Amino acid sequence: MLIPRIITAVVLLAILAVLISLSNPVYFAIFISLASALTLFEWLRISLNGAKKQLTAAMIAIMTFVIFLALYFLMMPGEGEDNILVALSKPTVFQANPWSTVVFSLLIMLQFFVSFVWIFIVPMVLYQAKTQVSYNSVFHSILAVFAAFTTWFAILIIYVFLGAWFLLSFLSIIWCADNFAYFGGKYFGGEKLAPAISPGKTRSGAICGLISVAIWMTVSAFIENSFSALLVKHIGLLGAVAVGVLMGVVSIFGDLYESLLKRRAGVKDSSQLLPGHGGFWDRLDSVVAVSPIAMCFVFLLYIQ
């Protein structure tokens, strides 16, 4: 199990390194569109009901992938004045092509709505911890579609607009929360965080993960063009650390939420598409939860 896990991780990192090194962002856009669509497929095959849920999930995921590519070329058609990203760098934010502006505005509003769901609604679902429910409500399937769009939009816009390093500095919040929670939990042990949902997670691990996030936000605040540096510029270091910790907490929510749905569905992994890792949703559950929140802060602070 360990060798396939390492090989898969190395291959994915190599692909990502090549894509972010290319000058044309279209290849990265295709990769993110594919990853988001596959995550949606895995989520829907767990949350949907009916004998044909696999086929339904696949059809929705394929249509979503096509929509992602169409939206990419709609919002970023070229290097001229009709480019929504060029328009965003000027005081007249919404003077780009009208259609791309409408789409962009709708996607921004969706970021705020989905962020609200992750911060306020999902914790209530986790608190109830109804793992024995034999069906999944429409809510979870609708959230799957919304979450796929917000993840795709946030990752793509942050990368194209602010660069690969800014994107990695934001994703590092999730990696810190996840990895240090794992090792901290193994070392300190103690009370379980959510025993009914994920018996392997401990409160000590979660605390270690959040402490590591606070440290990362403090350190990266002094690195130019990082996510933390942007926050510090507008809300100070304490504000940046607070935002980082909030995102670390939400990343835990994302992980637990997927575990809850998998328990309800009686499956161990979201799929077997990534040998040694399970599926795309297994690897991106925290990214899916945190990305819209990061995009909200980027949007609010950048246009000031």
Tab-separated table of C-alpha atoms in Angstrom:
chain	number	residue	atom	x	y	z
A	1	MET	CA	0.000	0.000	0.000
A	2	LEU	CA	2.840	2.398	0.850
A	3	ILE	CA	4.698	1.992	-2.456
A	4	PRO	CA	1.641	2.716	-4.676
A	5	ARG	CA	0.829	5.670	-2.408
A	6	ILE	CA	4.323	7.135	-2.846
A	7	ILE	CA	4.376	6.514	-6.615
A	8	THR	CA	0.972	8.165	-7.063
A	9	ALA	CA	2.020	11.175	-4.976
A	10	VAL	CA	5.255	11.607	-6.939
A	11	VAL	CA	3.441	11.380	-10.283
A	12	LEU	CA	0.794	13.928	-9.229
A	13	LEU	CA	3.417	16.333	-7.875
A	14	ALA	CA	5.439	15.991	-11.082
A	15	ILE	CA	2.376	16.762	-13.201
A	16	LEU	CA	1.525	19.748	-11.015
A	17	ALA	CA	5.114	21.047	-11.165
A	18	VAL	CA	5.132	20.878	-14.950
A	19	LEU	CA	1.758	22.581	-15.289
A	20	ILE	CA	2.570	25.528	-13.014
A	21	SER	CA	5.891	26.018	-14.804
A	22	LEU	CA	4.191	26.529	-18.172
A	23	SER	CA	3.515	30.101	-19.262
A	24	ASN	CA	0.111	29.261	-20.744
A	25	PRO	CA	-2.427	28.709	-17.908
A	26	VAL	CA	-4.819	26.768	-20.147
A	27	TYR	CA	-3.096	23.461	-19.306
A	28	PHE	CA	-3.423	24.110	-15.590
A	29	ALA	CA	-7.056	25.054	-16.202
A	30	ILE	CA	-7.704	21.711	-17.915
A	31	PHE	CA	-6.049	19.841	-15.039
A	32	ILE	CA	-8.055	21.668	-12.366
A	33	SER	CA	-11.249	21.234	-14.380
A	34	LEU	CA	-10.637	17.502	-14.633
A	35	ALA	CA	-9.739	17.131	-10.937
A	36	SER	CA	-12.821	19.110	-9.867
A	37	ALA	CA	-15.102	17.109	-12.165
A	38	LEU	CA	-13.716	13.790	-10.886
A	39	THR	CA	-14.163	14.959	-7.296
A	40	LEU	CA	-17.763	15.814	-8.137
A	41	PHE	CA	-18.280	12.371	-9.675
A	42	GLU	CA	-16.962	10.628	-6.555
A	43	TRP	CA	-19.052	12.789	-4.239
A	44	LEU	CA	-22.269	12.260	-6.225
A	45	ARG	CA	-21.808	8.497	-6.487
A	46	ILE	CA	-21.899	8.498	-2.679
A	47	SER	CA	-24.632	11.073	-2.087
A	48	LEU	CA	-27.096	10.239	-4.867
A	49	ASN	CA	-29.796	7.610	-4.549
A	50	GLY	CA	-31.117	5.124	-7.087
A	51	ALA	CA	-29.865	2.186	-9.102
A	52	LYS	CA	-28.369	4.408	-11.807
A	53	LYS	CA	-26.546	6.809	-9.499
A	54	GLN	CA	-23.147	5.908	-10.996
A	55	LEU	CA	-24.342	6.794	-14.491
A	56	THR	CA	-26.058	9.952	-13.265
A	57	ALA	CA	-22.947	11.034	-11.377
A	58	ALA	CA	-20.777	10.404	-14.441
A	59	MET	CA	-23.064	12.390	-16.756
A	60	ILE	CA	-23.213	15.354	-14.354
A	61	ALA	CA	-19.431	15.282	-13.928
A	62	ILE	CA	-18.822	15.221	-17.701
A	63	MET	CA	-21.216	18.122	-18.286
A	64	THR	CA	-19.554	20.036	-15.458
A	65	PHE	CA	-16.108	19.473	-16.975
A	66	VAL	CA	-17.314	20.895	-20.290
A	67	ILE	CA	-18.881	23.874	-18.493
A	68	PHE	CA	-15.615	24.516	-16.643
A	69	LEU	CA	-13.672	24.751	-19.894
A	70	ALA	CA	-16.331	26.961	-21.484
A	71	LEU	CA	-16.307	29.289	-18.473
A	72	TYR	CA	-12.535	29.497	-18.550
A	73	PHE	CA	-12.502	30.761	-22.124
A	74	LEU	CA	-15.480	33.028	-21.443
A	75	MET	CA	-13.853	34.756	-18.489
A	76	MET	CA	-10.313	34.757	-19.841
A	77	PRO	CA	-10.547	34.991	-23.623
A	78	GLY	CA	-7.296	36.841	-24.206
A	79	GLU	CA	-4.766	39.377	-23.070
A	80	GLY	CA	-6.710	42.494	-23.979
A	81	GLU	CA	-9.243	44.692	-22.261
A	82	ASP	CA	-11.869	41.973	-22.490
A	83	ASN	CA	-9.943	39.815	-20.038
A	84	ILE	CA	-11.780	39.757	-16.705
A	85	LEU	CA	-8.485	39.459	-14.835
A	86	VAL	CA	-7.125	42.574	-16.517
A	87	ALA	CA	-10.322	44.396	-15.633
A	88	LEU	CA	-10.025	43.356	-11.991
A	89	SER	CA	-6.635	45.044	-11.701
A	90	LYS	CA	-8.162	48.429	-12.468
A	91	PRO	CA	-10.489	50.704	-10.474
A	92	THR	CA	-13.307	50.027	-12.925
A	93	VAL	CA	-13.594	46.413	-11.808
A	94	PHE	CA	-16.680	45.463	-13.794
A	95	GLN	CA	-15.870	47.053	-17.144
A	96	ALA	CA	-14.972	43.783	-18.828
A	97	ASN	CA	-17.087	41.883	-21.306
A	98	PRO	CA	-20.664	41.949	-19.894
A	99	TRP	CA	-21.227	38.204	-20.129
A	100	SER	CA	-17.964	37.295	-18.406
A	101	THR	CA	-18.688	39.914	-15.750
A	102	VAL	CA	-22.107	38.393	-15.019
A	103	VAL	CA	-20.638	34.886	-14.771
A	104	PHE	CA	-17.782	36.112	-12.609
A	105	SER	CA	-20.188	37.929	-10.274
A	106	LEU	CA	-22.412	34.859	-9.919
A	107	LEU	CA	-19.433	32.671	-9.118
A	108	ILE	CA	-18.209	35.174	-6.527
A	109	MET	CA	-21.627	35.160	-4.846
A	110	LEU	CA	-21.523	31.362	-4.870
A	111	GLN	CA	-18.175	31.516	-3.064
A	112	PHE	CA	-19.753	33.447	-0.193
A	113	PHE	CA	-22.782	31.160	-0.032
A	114	VAL	CA	-20.741	27.938	0.010
A	115	SER	CA	-18.331	29.449	2.562
A	116	PHE	CA	-21.329	30.111	4.805
A	117	VAL	CA	-22.409	26.482	4.417
A	118	TRP	CA	-18.967	25.140	5.348
A	119	ILE	CA	-18.577	27.454	8.354
A	120	PHE	CA	-22.088	27.274	9.817
A	121	ILE	CA	-24.199	24.458	8.299
A	122	VAL	CA	-21.718	21.597	7.944
A	123	PRO	CA	-20.606	21.818	11.625
A	124	MET	CA	-24.227	21.265	12.665
A	125	VAL	CA	-24.417	18.205	10.416
A	126	LEU	CA	-21.179	16.901	11.939
A	127	TYR	CA	-22.381	17.601	15.469
A	128	GLN	CA	-25.458	15.446	14.904
A	129	ALA	CA	-23.166	12.681	13.572
A	130	LYS	CA	-26.000	10.612	12.118
A	131	THR	CA	-23.810	7.872	10.686
A	132	GLN	CA	-26.566	5.289	10.545
A	133	VAL	CA	-28.685	7.211	8.063
A	134	SER	CA	-29.242	4.881	5.123
A	135	TYR	CA	-30.051	7.614	2.644
A	136	ASN	CA	-28.499	10.906	1.662
A	137	SER	CA	-30.555	14.038	1.226
A	138	VAL	CA	-30.686	16.230	-1.836
A	139	PHE	CA	-28.775	18.834	0.167
A	140	HIS	CA	-25.525	16.856	-0.022
A	141	SER	CA	-25.773	16.362	-3.785
A	142	ILE	CA	-26.534	20.027	-4.440
A	143	LEU	CA	-23.632	21.011	-2.197
A	144	ALA	CA	-21.435	18.677	-4.242
A	145	VAL	CA	-22.157	20.629	-7.434
A	146	PHE	CA	-21.750	24.011	-5.745
A	147	ALA	CA	-18.522	22.904	-4.067
A	148	ALA	CA	-17.069	21.668	-7.353
A	149	PHE	CA	-17.706	25.053	-8.965
A	150	THR	CA	-16.308	27.056	-6.053
A	151	THR	CA	-13.182	24.891	-5.814
A	152	TRP	CA	-12.523	25.105	-9.546
A	153	PHE	CA	-13.096	28.856	-9.623
A	154	ALA	CA	-11.047	29.654	-6.503
A	155	ILE	CA	-8.008	27.549	-7.448
A	156	LEU	CA	-7.986	28.732	-11.045
A	157	ILE	CA	-8.460	32.440	-10.345
A	158	ILE	CA	-5.914	32.469	-7.524
A	159	TYR	CA	-3.354	30.742	-9.735
A	160	VAL	CA	-3.910	32.799	-12.875
A	161	PHE	CA	-4.362	36.093	-11.078
A	162	LEU	CA	-1.872	35.881	-8.198
A	163	GLY	CA	0.550	33.174	-9.265
A	164	ALA	CA	1.713	29.686	-8.330
A	165	TRP	CA	3.485	30.725	-5.111
A	166	PHE	CA	0.399	32.506	-3.765
A	167	LEU	CA	-1.655	29.385	-4.489
A	168	LEU	CA	0.872	27.104	-2.789
A	169	SER	CA	1.090	29.409	0.253
A	170	PHE	CA	-2.682	29.080	0.666
A	171	LEU	CA	-2.702	25.315	0.105
A	172	SER	CA	0.080	24.983	2.689
A	173	ILE	CA	-2.478	25.941	5.347
A	174	ILE	CA	-4.376	22.756	4.525
A	175	TRP	CA	-1.237	20.628	4.339
A	176	CYS	CA	-0.061	21.899	7.730
A	177	ALA	CA	-3.442	21.259	9.336
A	178	ASP	CA	-3.642	17.765	7.849
A	179	ASN	CA	-0.079	16.491	8.322
A	180	PHE	CA	0.606	17.912	11.771
A	181	ALA	CA	-2.808	16.727	12.954
A	182	TYR	CA	-1.870	13.221	11.850
A	183	PHE	CA	1.559	13.151	13.491
A	184	GLY	CA	0.404	15.108	16.545
A	185	GLY	CA	-2.453	12.684	17.065
A	186	LYS	CA	-0.114	9.707	16.732
A	187	TYR	CA	2.324	11.169	19.259
A	188	PHE	CA	0.000	12.629	21.891
A	189	GLY	CA	-3.112	10.476	21.453
A	190	GLY	CA	-5.916	11.327	23.853
A	191	GLU	CA	-9.612	11.986	23.330
A	192	LYS	CA	-11.131	11.329	19.951
A	193	LEU	CA	-12.253	14.360	17.960
A	194	ALA	CA	-15.316	12.761	16.397
A	195	PRO	CA	-15.383	9.071	17.383
A	196	ALA	CA	-18.672	8.306	15.641
A	197	ILE	CA	-17.439	9.748	12.346
A	198	SER	CA	-13.669	9.229	12.248
A	199	PRO	CA	-12.229	7.243	15.191
A	200	GLY	CA	-8.659	7.883	14.064
A	201	LYS	CA	-8.730	11.651	14.644
A	202	THR	CA	-7.884	13.072	18.053
A	203	ARG	CA	-8.364	16.452	19.676
A	204	SER	CA	-4.639	16.689	20.361
A	205	GLY	CA	-3.966	16.127	16.677
A	206	ALA	CA	-6.404	18.853	15.673
A	207	ILE	CA	-4.748	21.272	18.115
A	208	CYS	CA	-1.291	20.431	16.719
A	209	GLY	CA	-2.589	21.029	13.207
A	210	LEU	CA	-4.025	24.423	14.104
A	211	ILE	CA	-0.844	25.469	15.934
A	212	SER	CA	1.176	24.575	12.834
A	213	VAL	CA	-1.203	26.698	10.742
A	214	ALA	CA	-0.681	29.668	13.077
A	215	ILE	CA	3.091	29.239	12.767
A	216	TRP	CA	2.880	28.988	8.988
A	217	MET	CA	0.747	32.114	8.733
A	218	THR	CA	3.264	33.990	10.903
A	219	VAL	CA	6.299	32.828	8.948
A	220	SER	CA	4.797	33.227	5.465
A	221	ALA	CA	3.577	36.738	6.368
A	222	PHE	CA	7.151	37.897	5.810
A	223	ILE	CA	7.378	36.235	2.394
A	224	GLU	CA	6.390	38.446	-0.496
A	225	ASN	CA	3.255	37.568	-2.497
A	226	SER	CA	1.982	34.967	-0.052
A	227	PHE	CA	-1.592	34.533	1.111
A	228	SER	CA	-0.634	35.555	4.637
A	229	ALA	CA	1.230	38.649	3.386
A	230	LEU	CA	-1.931	39.829	1.622
A	231	LEU	CA	-3.937	39.394	4.806
A	232	VAL	CA	-1.342	41.151	6.961
A	233	LYS	CA	-1.351	44.133	4.621
A	234	HIS	CA	-5.060	44.708	5.286
A	235	ILE	CA	-5.934	43.183	8.687
A	236	GLY	CA	-2.600	42.789	10.484
A	237	LEU	CA	-0.689	39.744	11.669
A	238	LEU	CA	-3.194	38.703	14.347
A	239	GLY	CA	-5.988	38.961	11.798
A	240	ALA	CA	-4.018	36.861	9.318
A	241	VAL	CA	-3.336	34.186	11.938
A	242	ALA	CA	-7.015	34.165	12.919
A	243	VAL	CA	-8.067	33.696	9.295
A	244	GLY	CA	-5.520	30.898	8.901
A	245	VAL	CA	-6.785	29.108	12.002
A	246	LEU	CA	-10.383	29.488	10.780
A	247	MET	CA	-9.394	27.904	7.482
A	248	GLY	CA	-7.579	25.148	9.376
A	249	VAL	CA	-10.756	24.420	11.332
A	250	VAL	CA	-12.808	24.336	8.133
A	251	SER	CA	-10.279	21.965	6.562
A	252	ILE	CA	-11.023	19.570	9.438
A	253	PHE	CA	-14.741	20.029	8.762
A	254	GLY	CA	-14.165	19.082	5.119
A	255	ASP	CA	-12.332	15.918	6.088
A	256	LEU	CA	-14.941	14.882	8.664
A	257	TYR	CA	-17.812	15.695	6.328
A	258	GLU	CA	-16.500	13.319	3.675
A	259	SER	CA	-15.946	10.653	6.323
A	260	LEU	CA	-19.543	11.076	7.484
A	261	LEU	CA	-20.973	10.626	3.990
A	262	LYS	CA	-18.763	7.617	3.333
A	263	ARG	CA	-19.925	6.003	6.583
A	264	ARG	CA	-23.537	6.576	5.607
A	265	ALA	CA	-22.878	5.010	2.221
A	266	GLY	CA	-20.842	2.154	3.681
A	267	VAL	CA	-17.699	2.787	1.601
A	268	LYS	CA	-14.074	3.169	2.671
A	269	ASP	CA	-12.784	5.371	-0.175
A	270	SER	CA	-14.511	7.755	-2.556
A	271	SER	CA	-13.046	5.716	-5.454
A	272	GLN	CA	-9.901	3.842	-6.478
A	273	LEU	CA	-8.749	6.334	-9.118
A	274	LEU	CA	-5.571	7.176	-7.168
A	275	PRO	CA	-3.709	3.986	-6.168
A	276	GLY	CA	-2.794	4.085	-2.493
A	277	HIS	CA	-4.819	7.242	-1.881
A	278	GLY	CA	-8.371	6.270	-2.764
A	279	GLY	CA	-10.063	8.908	-4.870
A	280	PHE	CA	-9.711	12.573	-5.749
A	281	TRP	CA	-12.229	13.573	-3.086
A	282	ASP	CA	-10.193	11.671	-0.488
A	283	ARG	CA	-7.209	13.868	-1.355
A	284	LEU	CA	-9.102	17.123	-1.928
A	285	ASP	CA	-11.804	17.036	0.762
A	286	SER	CA	-10.142	19.810	2.785
A	287	VAL	CA	-9.220	21.808	-0.327
A	288	VAL	CA	-12.847	21.721	-1.434
A	289	ALA	CA	-13.962	23.102	1.940
A	290	VAL	CA	-11.327	25.826	2.336
A	291	SER	CA	-10.953	27.135	-1.245
A	292	PRO	CA	-14.131	29.266	-1.331
A	293	ILE	CA	-13.188	30.934	1.969
A	294	ALA	CA	-9.746	31.804	0.629
A	295	MET	CA	-11.328	33.210	-2.523
A	296	CYS	CA	-13.708	35.380	-0.485
A	297	PHE	CA	-10.824	36.980	1.398
A	298	VAL	CA	-8.796	37.438	-1.780
A	299	PHE	CA	-11.724	39.098	-3.494
A	300	LEU	CA	-12.639	41.380	-0.592
A	301	LEU	CA	-9.083	42.477	0.152
A	302	TYR	CA	-7.821	42.801	-3.404
A	303	ILE	CA	-10.532	45.189	-4.605
A	304	GLN	CA	-10.128	47.587	-1.666
